[in-house]
Short mmCIF file of C-alpha atoms and ligand atoms in Angstrom, two decimals:
data_model
loop_
_atom_site.label_atom_id
_atom_site.label_comp_id
_atom_site.label_asym_id
_atom_site.label_seq_id
_atom_site.Cartn_x
_atom_site.Cartn_y
_atom_site.Cartn_z
CA MET A 64 4.95 -30.96 -15.73
CA ASN A 65 6.59 -28.34 -13.48
CA LEU A 66 5.88 -24.68 -12.88
CA ALA A 67 8.44 -22.16 -14.11
CA ASN A 68 11.51 -21.64 -11.93
CA ARG A 69 10.69 -17.96 -11.49
CA LEU A 70 7.83 -18.95 -9.20
CA LYS A 71 10.19 -20.68 -6.78
CA ALA A 72 11.41 -17.40 -5.30
CA ILE A 73 8.00 -15.94 -4.56
CA LYS A 74 5.41 -16.58 -1.87
CA PRO A 75 1.63 -16.39 -2.12
CA SER A 76 0.38 -13.01 -0.87
CA PRO A 77 -0.18 -13.53 2.90
CA THR A 78 -2.84 -10.85 3.03
CA LEU A 79 -4.85 -12.40 0.19
CA ALA A 80 -4.38 -15.87 1.72
CA LEU A 81 -5.54 -14.74 5.17
CA ASN A 82 -8.52 -12.92 3.70
CA ALA A 83 -9.46 -16.03 1.74
CA LYS A 84 -9.24 -18.15 4.90
CA ALA A 85 -11.35 -15.65 6.88
CA LYS A 86 -13.95 -15.55 4.08
CA ALA A 87 -14.07 -19.36 3.96
CA LEU A 88 -14.72 -19.46 7.73
CA VAL A 89 -17.48 -16.84 7.35
CA ALA A 90 -19.01 -18.95 4.56
CA GLN A 91 -19.11 -21.88 7.02
CA GLY A 92 -21.09 -19.69 9.39
CA VAL A 93 -18.19 -18.85 11.74
CA ASP A 94 -18.43 -15.33 13.21
CA VAL A 95 -15.02 -13.99 12.14
CA VAL A 96 -13.99 -10.35 12.60
CA SER A 97 -11.79 -9.47 9.68
CA LEU A 98 -9.15 -6.84 10.36
CA ALA A 99 -7.02 -8.16 7.52
CA ALA A 100 -8.40 -6.40 4.47
CA GLY A 101 -6.51 -3.61 2.77
CA GLU A 102 -9.57 -1.87 1.43
CA PRO A 103 -11.91 0.91 2.53
CA ASP A 104 -15.28 -0.16 3.87
CA PHE A 105 -16.93 2.90 2.27
CA ASP A 106 -18.82 2.49 -0.98
CA THR A 107 -17.52 4.12 -4.18
CA PRO A 108 -19.09 7.62 -4.35
CA GLU A 109 -22.28 7.72 -6.42
CA PHE A 110 -21.05 10.30 -8.96
CA ILE A 111 -18.15 8.02 -9.84
CA LYS A 112 -20.42 5.02 -10.35
CA GLN A 113 -22.73 7.19 -12.47
CA ALA A 114 -19.83 8.14 -14.77
CA ALA A 115 -19.18 4.43 -15.41
CA VAL A 116 -22.88 3.75 -16.00
CA ASP A 117 -23.05 6.67 -18.46
CA ALA A 118 -19.95 5.37 -20.25
CA LEU A 119 -21.50 1.90 -20.57
CA ARG A 120 -24.81 3.35 -21.83
CA GLN A 121 -22.94 5.41 -24.39
CA GLY A 122 -21.23 2.28 -25.66
CA PHE A 123 -17.79 3.23 -24.35
CA THR A 124 -16.94 -0.45 -24.14
CA LYS A 125 -14.14 -0.96 -26.63
CA TYR A 126 -10.34 -1.05 -26.47
CA THR A 127 -8.67 2.26 -25.63
CA PRO A 128 -5.00 3.11 -26.18
CA THR A 129 -2.88 0.91 -23.87
CA SER A 130 -1.65 3.98 -22.01
CA GLY A 131 -5.23 5.11 -21.27
CA ILE A 132 -7.54 7.68 -22.81
CA GLN A 133 -5.94 11.05 -23.47
CA GLU A 134 -8.42 13.00 -21.30
CA LEU A 135 -7.68 10.76 -18.30
CA ARG A 136 -3.92 11.11 -18.75
CA GLU A 137 -4.43 14.88 -18.92
CA ALA A 138 -6.57 14.76 -15.76
CA ILE A 139 -3.84 12.76 -13.98
CA CYS A 140 -1.28 15.42 -14.93
CA ALA A 141 -3.66 18.12 -13.67
CA LYS A 142 -4.14 16.19 -10.40
CA LEU A 143 -0.39 15.77 -9.91
CA GLU A 144 0.04 19.52 -10.47
CA ARG A 145 -2.94 20.54 -8.27
CA ASP A 146 -2.37 18.18 -5.32
CA ASN A 147 1.34 17.43 -5.48
CA HIS A 148 2.93 20.35 -7.32
CA LEU A 149 4.61 17.87 -9.65
CA THR A 150 4.71 18.54 -13.39
CA PHE A 151 4.33 15.68 -15.84
CA ALA A 152 3.17 15.62 -19.50
CA PRO A 153 0.46 13.15 -20.65
CA ASP A 154 3.08 11.11 -22.54
CA GLN A 155 4.82 10.52 -19.19
CA VAL A 156 1.69 8.86 -17.79
CA LEU A 157 0.43 5.29 -18.06
CA VAL A 158 -3.01 4.21 -16.81
CA THR A 159 -2.72 0.76 -15.26
CA VAL A 160 -4.84 -2.06 -13.87
CA GLY A 161 -4.42 -0.86 -10.28
CA ALA A 162 -1.27 0.60 -8.77
CA LYS A 163 -0.14 -3.00 -8.47
CA GLN A 164 0.26 -3.32 -12.23
CA ALA A 165 2.13 -0.01 -12.34
CA LEU A 166 4.69 -1.34 -9.86
CA TYR A 167 4.89 -4.71 -11.56
CA ASN A 168 5.44 -3.16 -14.98
CA ALA A 169 8.05 -0.77 -13.61
CA PHE A 170 10.16 -3.64 -12.24
CA GLN A 171 9.66 -5.69 -15.41
CA ALA A 172 10.73 -2.77 -17.58
CA LEU A 173 13.69 -1.78 -15.41
CA LEU A 174 15.43 -4.79 -13.94
CA ASN A 175 18.01 -7.15 -15.34
CA GLU A 176 18.97 -10.35 -13.53
CA GLY A 177 20.61 -9.43 -10.22
CA ASP A 178 19.74 -5.72 -10.32
CA GLU A 179 18.95 -4.41 -6.87
CA VAL A 180 15.96 -2.51 -5.51
CA ILE A 181 16.11 -0.93 -2.07
CA ILE A 182 12.96 -1.46 -0.04
CA VAL A 183 12.36 0.25 3.28
CA ALA A 184 11.07 -2.15 5.96
CA PRO A 185 8.34 -2.59 7.07
CA TYR A 186 7.13 -2.78 3.47
CA TRP A 187 4.06 -3.76 1.49
CA VAL A 188 4.30 -7.53 0.99
CA SER A 189 4.18 -7.39 -2.80
CA TYR A 190 7.31 -5.29 -3.41
CA PRO A 191 9.94 -8.00 -2.80
CA ASP A 192 8.04 -10.62 -4.78
CA MET A 193 7.48 -8.30 -7.72
CA VAL A 194 11.18 -7.44 -7.75
CA GLN A 195 12.08 -11.13 -7.66
CA LEU A 196 9.63 -11.98 -10.44
CA ALA A 197 11.50 -9.48 -12.59
CA GLY A 198 14.83 -11.19 -11.77
CA GLY A 199 15.86 -8.45 -9.34
CA LYS A 200 17.15 -8.62 -5.80
CA PRO A 201 15.34 -6.83 -2.98
CA VAL A 202 17.70 -5.11 -0.56
CA PHE A 203 16.01 -4.20 2.71
CA VAL A 204 16.70 -1.15 4.83
CA GLU A 205 15.52 -1.72 8.37
CA THR A 206 13.90 1.10 10.34
CA ARG A 207 13.04 1.54 14.00
CA GLU A 208 9.64 2.01 15.55
CA GLU A 209 11.06 4.77 17.77
CA ASP A 210 12.19 6.68 14.63
CA GLY A 211 8.65 6.53 13.28
CA PHE A 212 9.77 3.82 10.84
CA ALA A 213 11.68 6.46 8.84
CA PRO A 214 14.90 5.17 7.27
CA ASP A 215 18.26 6.37 8.48
CA PRO A 216 19.98 8.04 5.48
CA ASP A 217 23.21 6.24 6.38
CA ALA A 218 21.43 2.89 6.15
CA ILE A 219 20.27 3.84 2.65
CA ARG A 220 23.83 4.89 1.71
CA LYS A 221 25.10 1.52 2.90
CA ALA A 222 22.44 -0.33 0.92
CA LEU A 223 23.25 1.47 -2.35
CA SER A 224 25.51 -0.44 -4.72
CA PRO A 225 26.52 -0.19 -8.38
CA ARG A 226 23.62 -2.58 -9.07
CA THR A 227 20.95 -0.45 -7.36
CA LYS A 228 18.35 0.50 -9.95
CA ALA A 229 15.62 1.85 -7.69
CA LEU A 230 14.54 2.80 -4.20
CA VAL A 231 10.89 2.24 -3.25
CA LEU A 232 9.21 4.68 -0.87
CA ASN A 233 5.71 4.29 0.51
CA SER A 234 4.38 7.07 2.73
CA PRO A 235 1.81 6.83 4.23
CA SER A 236 2.94 3.26 4.63
CA ASN A 237 1.27 -0.07 4.41
CA PRO A 238 1.68 -1.71 6.95
CA SER A 239 2.87 0.85 9.53
CA GLY A 240 0.76 3.90 8.63
CA ALA A 241 3.95 5.92 9.11
CA VAL A 242 4.32 9.17 7.19
CA PHE A 243 7.81 10.39 6.36
CA SER A 244 8.46 13.93 7.58
CA ARG A 245 10.05 16.61 5.41
CA ALA A 246 13.33 16.05 7.29
CA ALA A 247 13.15 12.29 6.68
CA LEU A 248 12.53 12.84 2.96
CA GLU A 249 15.39 15.34 2.78
CA GLY A 250 17.66 12.77 4.42
CA ILE A 251 16.65 10.11 1.90
CA ALA A 252 17.15 12.55 -0.98
CA GLN A 253 20.61 13.43 0.28
CA ALA A 254 21.51 9.74 0.51
CA VAL A 255 20.58 8.96 -3.12
CA ARG A 256 21.94 12.16 -4.69
CA GLY A 257 25.30 10.71 -5.59
CA HIS A 258 23.72 7.62 -7.11
CA GLU A 259 21.80 7.21 -10.36
CA CYS A 260 18.90 5.06 -9.14
CA LEU A 261 15.23 5.81 -9.74
CA ILE A 262 12.93 6.68 -6.84
CA LEU A 263 9.61 4.87 -6.97
CA SER A 264 7.19 6.75 -4.75
CA ASP A 265 4.08 4.72 -4.02
CA ASP A 266 1.62 7.44 -2.97
CA ILE A 267 -1.51 5.27 -2.91
CA TYR A 268 -2.47 6.33 0.66
CA GLU A 269 -1.83 10.01 -0.03
CA LYS A 270 -5.36 11.15 0.90
CA LEU A 271 -5.55 9.18 4.13
CA LEU A 272 -3.54 11.51 6.29
CA TYR A 273 -4.33 12.43 9.92
CA GLN A 274 -1.89 15.27 10.39
CA GLY A 275 0.16 17.68 8.31
CA GLN A 276 0.31 17.87 4.59
CA PHE A 277 1.19 15.15 2.12
CA LEU A 278 4.72 15.40 0.78
CA ASN A 279 6.31 13.54 -2.09
CA ILE A 280 10.11 13.38 -2.15
CA GLY A 281 9.94 15.46 -5.37
CA ASN A 282 8.59 18.36 -3.30
CA VAL A 283 11.65 18.49 -1.07
CA ALA A 284 14.24 17.54 -3.71
CA PRO A 285 13.30 19.10 -7.08
CA ASP A 286 16.77 18.15 -8.38
CA LEU A 287 15.67 14.50 -8.31
CA LEU A 288 12.52 15.02 -10.42
CA SER A 289 14.08 13.52 -13.56
CA ARG A 290 14.31 10.16 -11.80
CA LEU A 291 11.09 10.29 -9.85
CA VAL A 292 8.38 7.73 -10.61
CA VAL A 293 5.04 8.46 -8.94
CA ILE A 294 2.68 5.53 -8.46
CA ASN A 295 -0.88 6.16 -7.37
CA GLY A 296 -4.41 4.96 -8.01
CA MET A 297 -8.06 5.20 -7.19
CA SER A 298 -8.36 2.15 -4.91
CA LYS A 299 -7.78 3.58 -1.46
CA SER A 300 -8.66 7.27 -1.84
CA PHE A 301 -11.89 6.84 -3.77
CA SER A 302 -12.94 3.43 -2.38
CA MET A 303 -12.45 1.87 -5.80
CA THR A 304 -10.43 -1.27 -5.04
CA GLY A 305 -12.50 -3.50 -7.32
CA TRP A 306 -12.35 -1.14 -10.28
CA ARG A 307 -8.62 -1.78 -10.71
CA MET A 308 -7.61 1.73 -11.66
CA GLY A 309 -4.06 2.89 -11.09
CA TYR A 310 -1.54 5.13 -12.77
CA VAL A 311 2.11 5.96 -12.94
CA ALA A 312 3.99 9.08 -13.99
CA GLY A 313 7.70 9.15 -14.62
CA PRO A 314 10.56 9.53 -17.07
CA LYS A 315 9.34 9.03 -20.64
CA TRP A 316 11.88 6.27 -21.39
CA LEU A 317 10.60 4.19 -18.46
CA ILE A 318 6.92 4.84 -19.21
CA SER A 319 7.49 3.74 -22.85
CA GLY A 320 9.13 0.53 -21.64
CA MET A 321 6.30 -0.11 -19.19
CA GLN A 322 3.79 0.45 -21.95
CA MET A 323 5.52 -2.23 -24.04
CA ILE A 324 5.04 -4.70 -21.18
CA GLN A 325 1.39 -3.67 -20.85
CA ASP A 326 0.87 -3.89 -24.66
CA GLN A 327 1.83 -7.57 -24.43
CA SER A 328 -0.07 -8.37 -21.24
CA THR A 329 -3.34 -6.67 -20.34
CA SER A 330 -3.48 -3.80 -22.88
CA ASN A 331 -5.66 -0.99 -21.53
CA ALA A 332 -7.39 -0.81 -18.14
CA ALA A 333 -11.19 -1.21 -18.50
CA SER A 334 -12.60 1.55 -20.72
CA PHE A 335 -15.60 2.52 -18.58
CA ALA A 336 -13.52 2.35 -15.37
CA GLN A 337 -11.24 4.95 -16.98
CA LYS A 338 -14.27 7.24 -17.38
CA ALA A 339 -15.10 6.68 -13.71
CA ALA A 340 -11.51 7.56 -12.73
CA LEU A 341 -11.78 10.71 -14.83
CA ALA A 342 -14.93 11.74 -12.95
CA ALA A 343 -13.22 10.99 -9.62
CA LEU A 344 -10.17 13.11 -10.38
CA LYS A 345 -12.22 16.01 -11.74
CA GLY A 346 -14.97 15.77 -9.10
CA PRO A 347 -15.29 17.39 -5.68
CA GLN A 348 -12.20 16.79 -3.58
CA ASP A 349 -13.93 17.39 -0.24
CA ILE A 350 -15.28 13.81 -0.32
CA PHE A 351 -12.16 12.79 1.62
CA VAL A 352 -12.90 14.98 4.63
CA PRO A 353 -15.67 12.93 6.35
CA MET A 354 -13.91 9.70 5.43
CA VAL A 355 -10.61 10.79 6.98
CA GLU A 356 -12.42 12.04 10.09
CA GLU A 357 -14.11 8.67 10.52
CA TYR A 358 -10.82 6.84 10.06
CA ARG A 359 -9.15 9.15 12.57
CA GLY A 360 -11.77 8.29 15.22
CA ARG A 361 -11.34 4.58 14.56
CA ARG A 362 -7.55 4.86 14.63
CA ASP A 363 -7.67 6.46 18.07
CA LEU A 364 -10.12 3.85 19.32
CA VAL A 365 -7.87 1.02 18.14
CA VAL A 366 -4.57 2.53 19.31
CA ASP A 367 -5.92 3.46 22.76
CA THR A 368 -7.53 0.05 23.28
CA LEU A 369 -4.40 -1.82 22.20
CA ASN A 370 -2.12 0.28 24.38
CA ALA A 371 -4.26 -0.60 27.40
CA ILE A 372 -3.45 -4.30 26.90
CA GLU A 373 -0.47 -5.49 28.94
CA GLY A 374 2.36 -6.69 26.67
CA VAL A 375 1.12 -4.73 23.61
CA ARG A 376 2.56 -1.45 22.33
CA CYS A 377 0.96 0.41 19.46
CA ARG A 378 2.31 3.47 17.65
CA ARG A 379 -0.32 5.99 16.52
CA PRO A 380 -0.08 6.02 12.71
CA GLU A 381 -0.16 9.35 10.89
CA GLY A 382 -1.76 7.94 7.74
CA ALA A 383 -3.36 5.00 5.88
CA PHE A 384 -5.81 2.69 7.72
CA TYR A 385 -3.54 0.21 9.46
CA VAL A 386 -2.03 -0.16 12.90
CA LEU A 387 1.04 -2.26 13.48
CA PRO A 388 1.00 -3.13 17.19
CA ASN A 389 4.16 -4.58 18.66
CA VAL A 390 3.12 -7.83 20.35
CA SER A 391 6.61 -9.15 21.02
CA GLY A 392 6.02 -8.45 24.73
CA LEU A 393 3.63 -11.42 24.64
CA PHE A 394 6.09 -13.77 22.99
CA GLY A 395 7.57 -16.47 25.19
CA ARG A 396 4.26 -16.88 27.00
CA SER A 397 2.31 -20.07 26.35
CA TYR A 398 -1.06 -20.75 24.85
CA LYS A 399 -2.56 -24.17 25.67
CA GLY A 400 0.86 -25.27 26.87
CA THR A 401 2.77 -24.19 23.76
CA PRO A 402 5.02 -21.11 23.82
CA VAL A 403 4.11 -18.42 21.28
CA THR A 404 7.30 -17.32 19.59
CA GLY A 405 6.37 -15.35 16.49
CA SER A 406 3.82 -13.24 14.64
CA VAL A 407 2.71 -16.01 12.27
CA GLN A 408 1.86 -18.33 15.16
CA PHE A 409 0.16 -15.44 17.00
CA SER A 410 -2.05 -14.65 13.97
CA GLU A 411 -2.95 -18.31 13.55
CA ILE A 412 -4.14 -18.61 17.15
CA LEU A 413 -5.98 -15.30 16.82
CA LEU A 414 -7.89 -16.55 13.78
CA ASN A 415 -8.41 -20.18 14.72
CA ASP A 416 -9.33 -19.81 18.39
CA PHE A 417 -10.42 -16.16 18.75
CA ARG A 418 -11.95 -15.63 15.28
CA VAL A 419 -10.08 -12.46 14.38
CA ALA A 420 -8.24 -12.18 11.06
CA ALA A 421 -5.15 -9.98 11.36
CA VAL A 422 -1.98 -10.34 9.29
CA PRO A 423 1.35 -11.34 10.89
CA GLY A 424 4.10 -8.74 10.66
CA ALA A 425 6.76 -11.20 9.41
CA PRO A 426 5.90 -11.01 5.67
CA PHE A 427 5.93 -7.19 5.90
CA GLY A 428 9.46 -7.26 7.32
CA ALA A 429 8.00 -6.45 10.76
CA GLU A 430 8.38 -9.57 12.89
CA GLY A 431 7.09 -8.99 16.42
CA HIS A 432 4.13 -7.04 15.04
CA ILE A 433 0.62 -7.72 13.77
CA ARG A 434 -1.05 -5.64 11.07
CA MET A 435 -4.65 -4.72 11.71
CA SER A 436 -6.83 -2.67 9.40
CA PHE A 437 -9.32 -0.19 10.86
CA ALA A 438 -11.22 0.09 7.59
CA THR A 439 -14.21 -1.57 9.18
CA SER A 440 -17.08 -0.50 11.45
CA ARG A 441 -16.49 0.53 15.07
CA GLU A 442 -18.76 -2.31 16.11
CA GLN A 443 -16.52 -4.84 14.36
CA LEU A 444 -13.41 -3.10 15.70
CA ASN A 445 -14.66 -3.26 19.28
CA LYS A 446 -15.55 -6.92 18.88
CA GLY A 447 -12.17 -7.74 17.30
CA LEU A 448 -10.25 -5.80 19.95
CA GLU A 449 -12.10 -7.55 22.76
CA ARG A 450 -11.17 -10.93 21.28
CA PHE A 451 -7.59 -9.74 20.82
CA ARG A 452 -7.51 -8.79 24.51
CA GLU A 453 -8.88 -12.24 25.41
CA LEU A 454 -5.98 -13.87 23.56
CA ALA A 455 -3.44 -11.56 25.24
CA THR A 456 -4.79 -12.44 28.68
CA ALA A 457 -4.96 -16.16 27.84
CA LEU A 458 -1.18 -16.15 27.23
CA ARG A 459 0.71 -17.06 30.41
C1 PLP B 210 1.29 0.17 -0.55
C2 PLP B 210 0.37 -0.31 -1.61
N1 PLP B 210 0.68 -0.06 -2.89
C3 PLP B 210 -0.10 -0.48 -3.89
C4 PLP B 210 -1.26 -1.19 -3.63
C5 PLP B 210 -2.08 -1.67 -4.80
O1 PLP B 210 -3.26 -1.00 -4.96
P1 PLP B 210 -4.18 -1.22 -6.23
O2 PLP B 210 -3.55 -2.21 -7.12
O3 PLP B 210 -5.50 -1.66 -5.70
O4 PLP B 210 -4.27 0.13 -6.87
C6 PLP B 210 -1.61 -1.49 -2.32
C7 PLP B 210 -2.80 -2.30 -2.02
O5 PLP B 210 -2.98 -2.86 -0.97
C8 PLP B 210 -0.78 -1.02 -1.27
O6 PLP B 210 -1.08 -1.26 0.01
#
């Protein structure tokens, strides 16, 4: 018996695989520093947990509408208005099992065989595979570190074709932490104006911003609102990765199609988790302040330490909780007699011999780089960075 052909095009998630390997080593008693995880190390705020407990106690444990409970969809619309100045009606909103399901359903609902989706590199590893699972073709737009990883509008124009159905934007970005400026967003908007594609804006790291104000492309290009799809969720902002709560707002025709996919797959996201998300969105919004301050301190610690290592160059990210140091200056040097030539090999040595889990840049479309998360304690960061430095100096 064989697996379906559609699986041939996709790869296992490298971040999940690396995390699993690091966890297996820890289980064997190996002292591994994990800088691979894409999740906050803070606990879910107590008032959010309490809302779920209350919901469970009150017996709110049954199916809900697939699209999510009405009051949550209303709260999502209120949040989008309050925080993002974007207007959506509750019937333009779908509550999903994490932002991941929102993206997956969008591609499933939108793409025919061979339809193209433009993805700005470096990109979150799951976008290309999700596109391919839906029969689509990812088309990558390369960016440059020195441009802050913002896409050149001309490169987007060149990538557009009659088959382009969507452009995916992710700012703040996983893996680079880059935040697109107003000018960059205006440039992107200008590039897609003459073309009918949707814009999928993955705003999941919206609250983790170290400078300026969060901007969605809809804020700088109101004329594109009718084809804007906003994807967001509770995972990163509210430290709720395990709750699997995401949402999407967009054109009604697309949301209806996505709901049909969800009707025939998961149905609704967990009922009591929806009540927790409701409490989170309606609760105090200053909970982000101390969290962002702590992340900022860690970011500076990591960036400054990395930049002091010969052969390593690290851009200071404006958002999210990742750094993407350029380690290509170390390539060509040898470790134990073997030349190190790429990020995958570098990450393998780092984990196997120096007990630090960090994800290679290659699967993010960022060869020459390593992605490291600073969503862990300063103690762990210092230990991981010291081991990283040991590897860099061991390369000759
Ligand atoms: C850019 C980006 N989008 C979406 C997600 C999915 O988040 P979740 O499904 O936990 O809401 C992640 C998680 O790592 C991410 O990094």
